[in-house]
Coordinates of C-alpha atoms in Angstrom, one line a residue:
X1 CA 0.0 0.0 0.0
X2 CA 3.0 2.2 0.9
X3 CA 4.5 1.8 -2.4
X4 CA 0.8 2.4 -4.5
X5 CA 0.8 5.4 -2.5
X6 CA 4.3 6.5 -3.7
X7 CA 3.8 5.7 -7.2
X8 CA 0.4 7.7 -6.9
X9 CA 2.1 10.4 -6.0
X10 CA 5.2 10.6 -8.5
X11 CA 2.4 9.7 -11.3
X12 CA 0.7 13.0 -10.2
X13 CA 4.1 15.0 -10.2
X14 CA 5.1 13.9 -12.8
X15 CA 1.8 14.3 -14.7
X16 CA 1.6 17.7 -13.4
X17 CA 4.8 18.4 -15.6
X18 CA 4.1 17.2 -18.6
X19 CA 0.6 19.2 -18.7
X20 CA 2.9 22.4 -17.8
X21 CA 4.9 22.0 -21.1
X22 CA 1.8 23.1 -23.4
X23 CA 1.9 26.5 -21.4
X24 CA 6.0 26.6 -21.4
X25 CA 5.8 25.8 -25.1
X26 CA 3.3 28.4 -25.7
X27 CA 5.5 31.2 -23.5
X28 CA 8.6 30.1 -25.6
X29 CA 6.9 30.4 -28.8
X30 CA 5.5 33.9 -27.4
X31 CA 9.2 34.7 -26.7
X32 CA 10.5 33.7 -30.1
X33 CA 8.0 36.5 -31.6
X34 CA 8.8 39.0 -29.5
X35 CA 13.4 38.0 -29.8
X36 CA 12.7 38.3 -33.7
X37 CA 10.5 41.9 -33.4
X38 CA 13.6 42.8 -31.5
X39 CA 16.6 41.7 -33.7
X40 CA 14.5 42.9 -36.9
X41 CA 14.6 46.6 -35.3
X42 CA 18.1 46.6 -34.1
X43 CA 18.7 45.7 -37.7
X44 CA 16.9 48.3 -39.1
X45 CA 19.2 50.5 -40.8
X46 CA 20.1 54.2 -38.9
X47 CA 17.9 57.1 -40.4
X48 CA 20.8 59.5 -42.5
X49 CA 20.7 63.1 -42.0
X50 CA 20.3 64.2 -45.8
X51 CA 22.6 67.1 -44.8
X52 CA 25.2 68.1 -42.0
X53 CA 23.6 70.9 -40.4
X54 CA 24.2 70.8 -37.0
X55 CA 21.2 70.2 -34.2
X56 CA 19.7 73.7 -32.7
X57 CA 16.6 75.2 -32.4
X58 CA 14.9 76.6 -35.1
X59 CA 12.3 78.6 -36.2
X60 CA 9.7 77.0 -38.5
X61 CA 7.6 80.2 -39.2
X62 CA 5.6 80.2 -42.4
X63 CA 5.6 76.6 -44.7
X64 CA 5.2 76.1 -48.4
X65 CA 4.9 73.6 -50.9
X66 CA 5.3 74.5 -54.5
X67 CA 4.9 72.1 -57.7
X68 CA 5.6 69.2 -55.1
X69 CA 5.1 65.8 -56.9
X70 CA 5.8 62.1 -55.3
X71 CA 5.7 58.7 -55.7
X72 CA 6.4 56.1 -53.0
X73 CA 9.7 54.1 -53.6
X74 CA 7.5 51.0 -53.6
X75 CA 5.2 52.5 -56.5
X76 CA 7.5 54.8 -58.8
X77 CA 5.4 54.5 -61.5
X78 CA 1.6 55.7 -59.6
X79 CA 2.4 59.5 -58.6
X80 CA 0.5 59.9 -55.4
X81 CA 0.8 64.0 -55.2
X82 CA 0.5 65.9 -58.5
X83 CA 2.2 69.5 -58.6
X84 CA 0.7 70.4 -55.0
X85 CA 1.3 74.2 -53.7
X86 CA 0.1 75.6 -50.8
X87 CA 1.7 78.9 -49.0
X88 CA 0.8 78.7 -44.8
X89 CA 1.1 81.0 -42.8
X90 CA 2.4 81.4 -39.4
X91 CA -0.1 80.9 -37.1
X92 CA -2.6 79.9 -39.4
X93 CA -4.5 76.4 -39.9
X94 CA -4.7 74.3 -43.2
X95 CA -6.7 72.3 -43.4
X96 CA -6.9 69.1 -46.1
X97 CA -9.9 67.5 -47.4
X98 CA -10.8 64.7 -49.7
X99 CA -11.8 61.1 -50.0
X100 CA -9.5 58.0 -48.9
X101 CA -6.7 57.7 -50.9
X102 CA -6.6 61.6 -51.9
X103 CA -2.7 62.4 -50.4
X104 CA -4.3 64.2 -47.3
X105 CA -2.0 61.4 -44.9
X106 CA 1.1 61.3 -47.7
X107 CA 1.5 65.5 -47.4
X108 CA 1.1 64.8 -43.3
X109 CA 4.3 62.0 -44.3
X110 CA 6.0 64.8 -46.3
X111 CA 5.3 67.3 -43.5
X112 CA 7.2 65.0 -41.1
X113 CA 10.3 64.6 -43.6
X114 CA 9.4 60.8 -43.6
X115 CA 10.4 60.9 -47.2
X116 CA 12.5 63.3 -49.0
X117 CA 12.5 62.2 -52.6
X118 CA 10.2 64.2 -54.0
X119 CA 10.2 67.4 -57.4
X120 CA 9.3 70.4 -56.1
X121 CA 9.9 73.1 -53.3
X122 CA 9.3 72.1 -49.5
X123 CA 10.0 75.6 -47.6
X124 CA 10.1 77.2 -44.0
X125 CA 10.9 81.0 -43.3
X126 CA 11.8 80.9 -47.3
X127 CA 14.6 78.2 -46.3
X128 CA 14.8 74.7 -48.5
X129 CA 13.9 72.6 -45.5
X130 CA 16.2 70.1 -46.7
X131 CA 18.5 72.4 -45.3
X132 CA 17.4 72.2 -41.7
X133 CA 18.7 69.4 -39.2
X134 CA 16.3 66.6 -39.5
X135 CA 16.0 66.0 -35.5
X136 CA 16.2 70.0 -34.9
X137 CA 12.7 69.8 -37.8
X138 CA 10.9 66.8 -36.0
X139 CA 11.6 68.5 -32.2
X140 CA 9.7 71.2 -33.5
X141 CA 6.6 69.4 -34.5
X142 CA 4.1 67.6 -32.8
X143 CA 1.5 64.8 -34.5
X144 CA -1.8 64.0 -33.1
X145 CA -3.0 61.5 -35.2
X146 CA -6.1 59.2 -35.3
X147 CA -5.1 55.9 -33.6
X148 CA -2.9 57.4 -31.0
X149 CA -0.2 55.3 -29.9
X150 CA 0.4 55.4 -26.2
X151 CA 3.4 53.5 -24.6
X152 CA 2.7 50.5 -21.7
X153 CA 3.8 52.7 -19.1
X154 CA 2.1 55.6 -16.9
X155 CA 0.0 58.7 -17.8
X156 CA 2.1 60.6 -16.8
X157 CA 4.9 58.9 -18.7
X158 CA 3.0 59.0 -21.9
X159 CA 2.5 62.5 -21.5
X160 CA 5.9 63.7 -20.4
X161 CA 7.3 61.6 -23.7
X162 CA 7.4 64.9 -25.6
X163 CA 9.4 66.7 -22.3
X164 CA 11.2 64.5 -19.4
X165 CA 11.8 67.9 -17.8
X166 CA 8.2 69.0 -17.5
X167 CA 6.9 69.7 -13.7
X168 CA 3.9 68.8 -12.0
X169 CA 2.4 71.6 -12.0
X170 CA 3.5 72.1 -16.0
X171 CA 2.0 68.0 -16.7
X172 CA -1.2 69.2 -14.8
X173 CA -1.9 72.4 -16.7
X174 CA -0.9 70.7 -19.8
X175 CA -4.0 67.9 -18.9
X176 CA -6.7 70.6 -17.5
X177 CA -6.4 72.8 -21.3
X178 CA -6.5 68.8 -22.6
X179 CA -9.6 68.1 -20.9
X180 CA -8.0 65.0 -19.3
X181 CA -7.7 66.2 -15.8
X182 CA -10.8 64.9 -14.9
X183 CA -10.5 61.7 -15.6
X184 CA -6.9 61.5 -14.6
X185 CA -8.3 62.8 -11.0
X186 CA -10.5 60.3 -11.0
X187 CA -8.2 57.1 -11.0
X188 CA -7.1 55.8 -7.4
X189 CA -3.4 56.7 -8.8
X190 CA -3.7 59.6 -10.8
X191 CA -0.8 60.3 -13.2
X192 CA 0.6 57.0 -11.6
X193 CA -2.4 55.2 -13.2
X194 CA -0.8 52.4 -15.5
X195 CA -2.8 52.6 -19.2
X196 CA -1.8 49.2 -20.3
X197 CA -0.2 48.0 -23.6
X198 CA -1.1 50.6 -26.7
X199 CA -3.5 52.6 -23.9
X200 CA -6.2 49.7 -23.5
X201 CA -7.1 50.7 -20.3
X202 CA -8.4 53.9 -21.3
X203 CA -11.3 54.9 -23.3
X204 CA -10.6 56.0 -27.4
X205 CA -11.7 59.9 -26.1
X206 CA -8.9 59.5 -22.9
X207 CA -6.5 58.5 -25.4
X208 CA -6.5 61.2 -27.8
X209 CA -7.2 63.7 -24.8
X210 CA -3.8 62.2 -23.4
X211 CA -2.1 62.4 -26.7
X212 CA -3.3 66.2 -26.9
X213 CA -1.6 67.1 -23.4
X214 CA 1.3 65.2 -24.2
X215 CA 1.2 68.0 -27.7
X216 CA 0.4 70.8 -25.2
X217 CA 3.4 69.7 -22.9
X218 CA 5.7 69.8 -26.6
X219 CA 4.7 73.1 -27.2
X220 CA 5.4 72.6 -31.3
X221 CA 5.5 75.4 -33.7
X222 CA 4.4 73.2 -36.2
X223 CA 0.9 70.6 -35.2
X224 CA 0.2 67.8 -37.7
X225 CA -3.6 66.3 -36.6
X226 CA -4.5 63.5 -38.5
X227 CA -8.3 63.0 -38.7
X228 CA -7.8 63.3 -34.9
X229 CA -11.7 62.6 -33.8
X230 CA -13.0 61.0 -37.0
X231 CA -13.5 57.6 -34.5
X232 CA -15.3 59.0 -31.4
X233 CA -18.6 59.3 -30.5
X234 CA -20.1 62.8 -30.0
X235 CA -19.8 63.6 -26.4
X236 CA -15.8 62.3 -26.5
X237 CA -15.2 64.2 -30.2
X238 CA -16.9 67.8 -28.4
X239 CA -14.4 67.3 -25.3
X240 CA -11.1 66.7 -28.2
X241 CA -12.6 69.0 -29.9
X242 CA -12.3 71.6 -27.7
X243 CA -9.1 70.9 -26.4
X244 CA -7.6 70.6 -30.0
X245 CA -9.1 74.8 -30.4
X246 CA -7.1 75.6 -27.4
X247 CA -4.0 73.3 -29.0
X248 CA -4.5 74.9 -32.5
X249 CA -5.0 78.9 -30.9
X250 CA -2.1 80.7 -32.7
X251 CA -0.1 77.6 -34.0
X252 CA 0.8 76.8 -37.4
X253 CA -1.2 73.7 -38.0
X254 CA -1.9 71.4 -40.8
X255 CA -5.1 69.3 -40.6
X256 CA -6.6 66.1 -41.9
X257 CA -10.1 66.5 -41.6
X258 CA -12.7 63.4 -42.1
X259 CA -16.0 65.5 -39.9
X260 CA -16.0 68.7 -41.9
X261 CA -17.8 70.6 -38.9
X262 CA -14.2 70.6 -37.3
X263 CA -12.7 72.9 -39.7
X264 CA -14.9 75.5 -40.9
X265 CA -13.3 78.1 -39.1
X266 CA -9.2 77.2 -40.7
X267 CA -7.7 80.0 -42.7
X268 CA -7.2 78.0 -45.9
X269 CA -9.1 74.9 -47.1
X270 CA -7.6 72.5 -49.8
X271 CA -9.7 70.2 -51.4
X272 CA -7.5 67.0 -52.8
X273 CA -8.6 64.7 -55.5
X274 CA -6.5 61.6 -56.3
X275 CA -3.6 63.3 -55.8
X276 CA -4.3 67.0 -56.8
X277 CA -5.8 70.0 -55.6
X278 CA -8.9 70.5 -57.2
X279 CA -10.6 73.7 -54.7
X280 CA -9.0 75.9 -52.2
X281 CA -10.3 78.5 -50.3
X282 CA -12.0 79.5 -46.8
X283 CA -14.9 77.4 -45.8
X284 CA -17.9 80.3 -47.5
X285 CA -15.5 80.8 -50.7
X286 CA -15.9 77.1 -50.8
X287 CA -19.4 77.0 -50.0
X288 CA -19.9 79.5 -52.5
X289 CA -18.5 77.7 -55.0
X290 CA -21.4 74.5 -55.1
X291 CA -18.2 72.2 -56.1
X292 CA -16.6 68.8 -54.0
X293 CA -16.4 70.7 -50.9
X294 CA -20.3 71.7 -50.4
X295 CA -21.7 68.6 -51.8
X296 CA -19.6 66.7 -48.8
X297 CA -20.7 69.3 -46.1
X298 CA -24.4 68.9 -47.3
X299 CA -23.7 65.1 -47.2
X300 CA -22.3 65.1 -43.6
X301 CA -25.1 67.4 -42.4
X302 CA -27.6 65.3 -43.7
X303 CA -25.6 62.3 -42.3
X304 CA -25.4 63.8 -38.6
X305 CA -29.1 64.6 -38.8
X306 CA -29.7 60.9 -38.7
X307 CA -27.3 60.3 -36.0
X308 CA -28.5 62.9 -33.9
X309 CA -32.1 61.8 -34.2
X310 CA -31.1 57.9 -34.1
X311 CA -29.0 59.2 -30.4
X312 CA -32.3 60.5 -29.4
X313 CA -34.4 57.6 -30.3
X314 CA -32.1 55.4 -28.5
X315 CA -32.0 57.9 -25.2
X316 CA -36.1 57.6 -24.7

C-alpha cells in the first residue's frame, strides 16, 4: 500500500509536468516573436541626415509647398501627389480635405520629412527645409494622429514623452487645457495610473485627450492632426474638440479633416482629388463655389441629422 501510495504520487508530479509544457511551449513560442521583433529593429538601418547641419533650435515660421510631386519608392510608377502648392502662414490652420486615398496622410508624411525624394519646393521661413537638421525639424513638431499610440507605461509617462523635464504643475496644466484632468483625478493613482499596452485601459476619447496634453506639454510650432476625432462618438469628439481649439489657438497647423464641422473656421481649405488639388479656399468661398467641398458638407449634415435623431431615439 505504501508503495501504491508512492507511485500515486510521483504519477501525479510527474503528470503535473508534462501538462505544464503546453503552457512553457506556448511562452517560448511567445518569446521567439517577440526576440525576432527585436533583432529585426536593431537591424533596421540608422535614419541619415540628408545634410550636415548641426542640431539647434529653429524657427519654422511660415511653410510652403510648390509644384511638389511624389511617388512612393515602392510605387514609382503611380504618382500619389501631382504638382501640390500651398503657402501657410504662421499661425494659421490648413486644413486638407478629400476622399480616402486623396494624399491628405502622404502630405502629413511629407510634412514629417518621412520621405525626402520628391520634385518640387518644400519651404520654412523661405529656407529649403532640406537644409534644416532633420531632429532640430521633427523636435519642433508635434502629431496627433487618429489611432494614438500610447506607450505601456504611466499617464504621466506618456505625457511627459514629448518633455522629461516637465513639472507637475506644468504635466497638470498641460491635462486641465486637454480636458483629461478629470478623468486622470478620477483614478485611485492619478498620473501614476498604469494605461496598459497601446493605452487599453483607457477609453478611445482619454486616449486622444492624453495624446493632446502630451502636444500641449511639446509646445510645437508646427501641429500635424490626422483626422484626430474622425473615430469617437459625439460627447468624447466635443471634449477633443475643444481641447484641439485651445491646442491649434495661434499655432501653425496642418489638418486632416474626415467631420468637416471641425474645420470651418481654418484660414485655408484645400480640397484633394486623387492626388491634386482640385478647390482651395476658406470654408464660405468654398461654399460659395457648389463644387466637391459643399456637396460633402451637405452630405455630412444630412448624415449627422440621422445620427443625432437615431441618439435620441435610443435615449427615450
Amino acid at each position: 500500500a505504501e508503495k501504491l501510495n508512492e507511485f500515486i504520487l510521483y504519477a501525479l508530479f510527474i503528470g503535473g509536468s508534462i501538462g505544464g509544457l503546453a503552457n512553457v511551449y506556448a511562452q517560448l513560442q511567445k518569446a521567439i516573436g517577440a526576440t525576432e521583433t527585436i533583432f529585426g529593429l536593431l537591424e533596421e538601418t540608422v535614419e541619415m541626415e540628408p545634410v550636415q547641419a548641426p542640431a539647434a533650435a529653429i524657427e519654422i515660421g511660415s511653410i510652403a509647398m510648390n509644384e511638389v510631386k511624389f511617388s512612393y519608392p515602392t510605387r514609382a510608377d503611380v504618382q500619389v501627389l501631382k504638382s501640390l502648392s500651398f503657402n501657410l502662414p504662421q499661425g494659421q490652420t490648413l486644413a486638407l480635405v478629400g476622399r480616402s486615398g486623396s494624399g491628405k496622410s502622404t502630405i502629413a508624411s511629407l510634412l514629417m520629412r518621412f520621405y525626402t525624394d520628391f520634385e518640387g519646393e518644400f519651404t520654412a521661413n523661405g529656407a529649403s527645409v532640406a537644409s534644416i537638421n532633420l531632429q532640430s525639424w521633427r523636435s519642433a513638431l508635434a502629431l496627433v494622429p487618429q489611432d494614438v499610440l500610447l506607450f505601456g507605461g504611466t499617464i504621466r509617462e506618456n505625457i511627459t514623452y514629448g518633455n522629461t523635464d516637465a513639472s507637475d504643475a506644468m504635466i497638470i496644466e498641460a491635462a486641465k487645457e486637454a480636458n483629461a484632468w478629470e478623468f486622470i483625478e478620477g483614478f485611485p493613482e492619478g498620473l501614476e495610473t498604469k494605461v496598459g499596452d497601446r493605452g487599453v485601459q483607457l477609453s478611445g476619447g482619454q486616449r486622444q485627450r492624453i495624446a493632446i496634453a502630451r502636444a500641449l506639454l511639446k509646445d510645437p510650432q508646427l501641429l500635424i492632426l490626422d483626422e484626430a476625432t474622425s473615430a469617437l462618438d459625439s460627447e468624447s469628439e466635443h471634449l477633443v474638440q475643444e481641447a484641439l481649439d485651445r491646442l491649434m489657438k495661434g499655432r501653425t497647423s496642418v489638418v486632416i479633416a474626415h467631420r468637416l464641422s471641425t474645420i470651418r473656421k481654418a484660414h485655408q481649405i484645400i480640397v484633394l482629388d486623387d492626388g491634386a488639388v482640385i478647390e482651395s479656399g476658406t470654408h464660405e468661398e468654398l461654399m460659395q463655389k457648389t463644387g466637391t467641398y459643399a456637396e460633402l458638407i451637405k452630405l455630412q449634415d444630412v448624415m449627422g441629422r440621422g445620427d443625432r435623431e437615431e441618439e435620441k431615439s435610443d435615449q427615450l
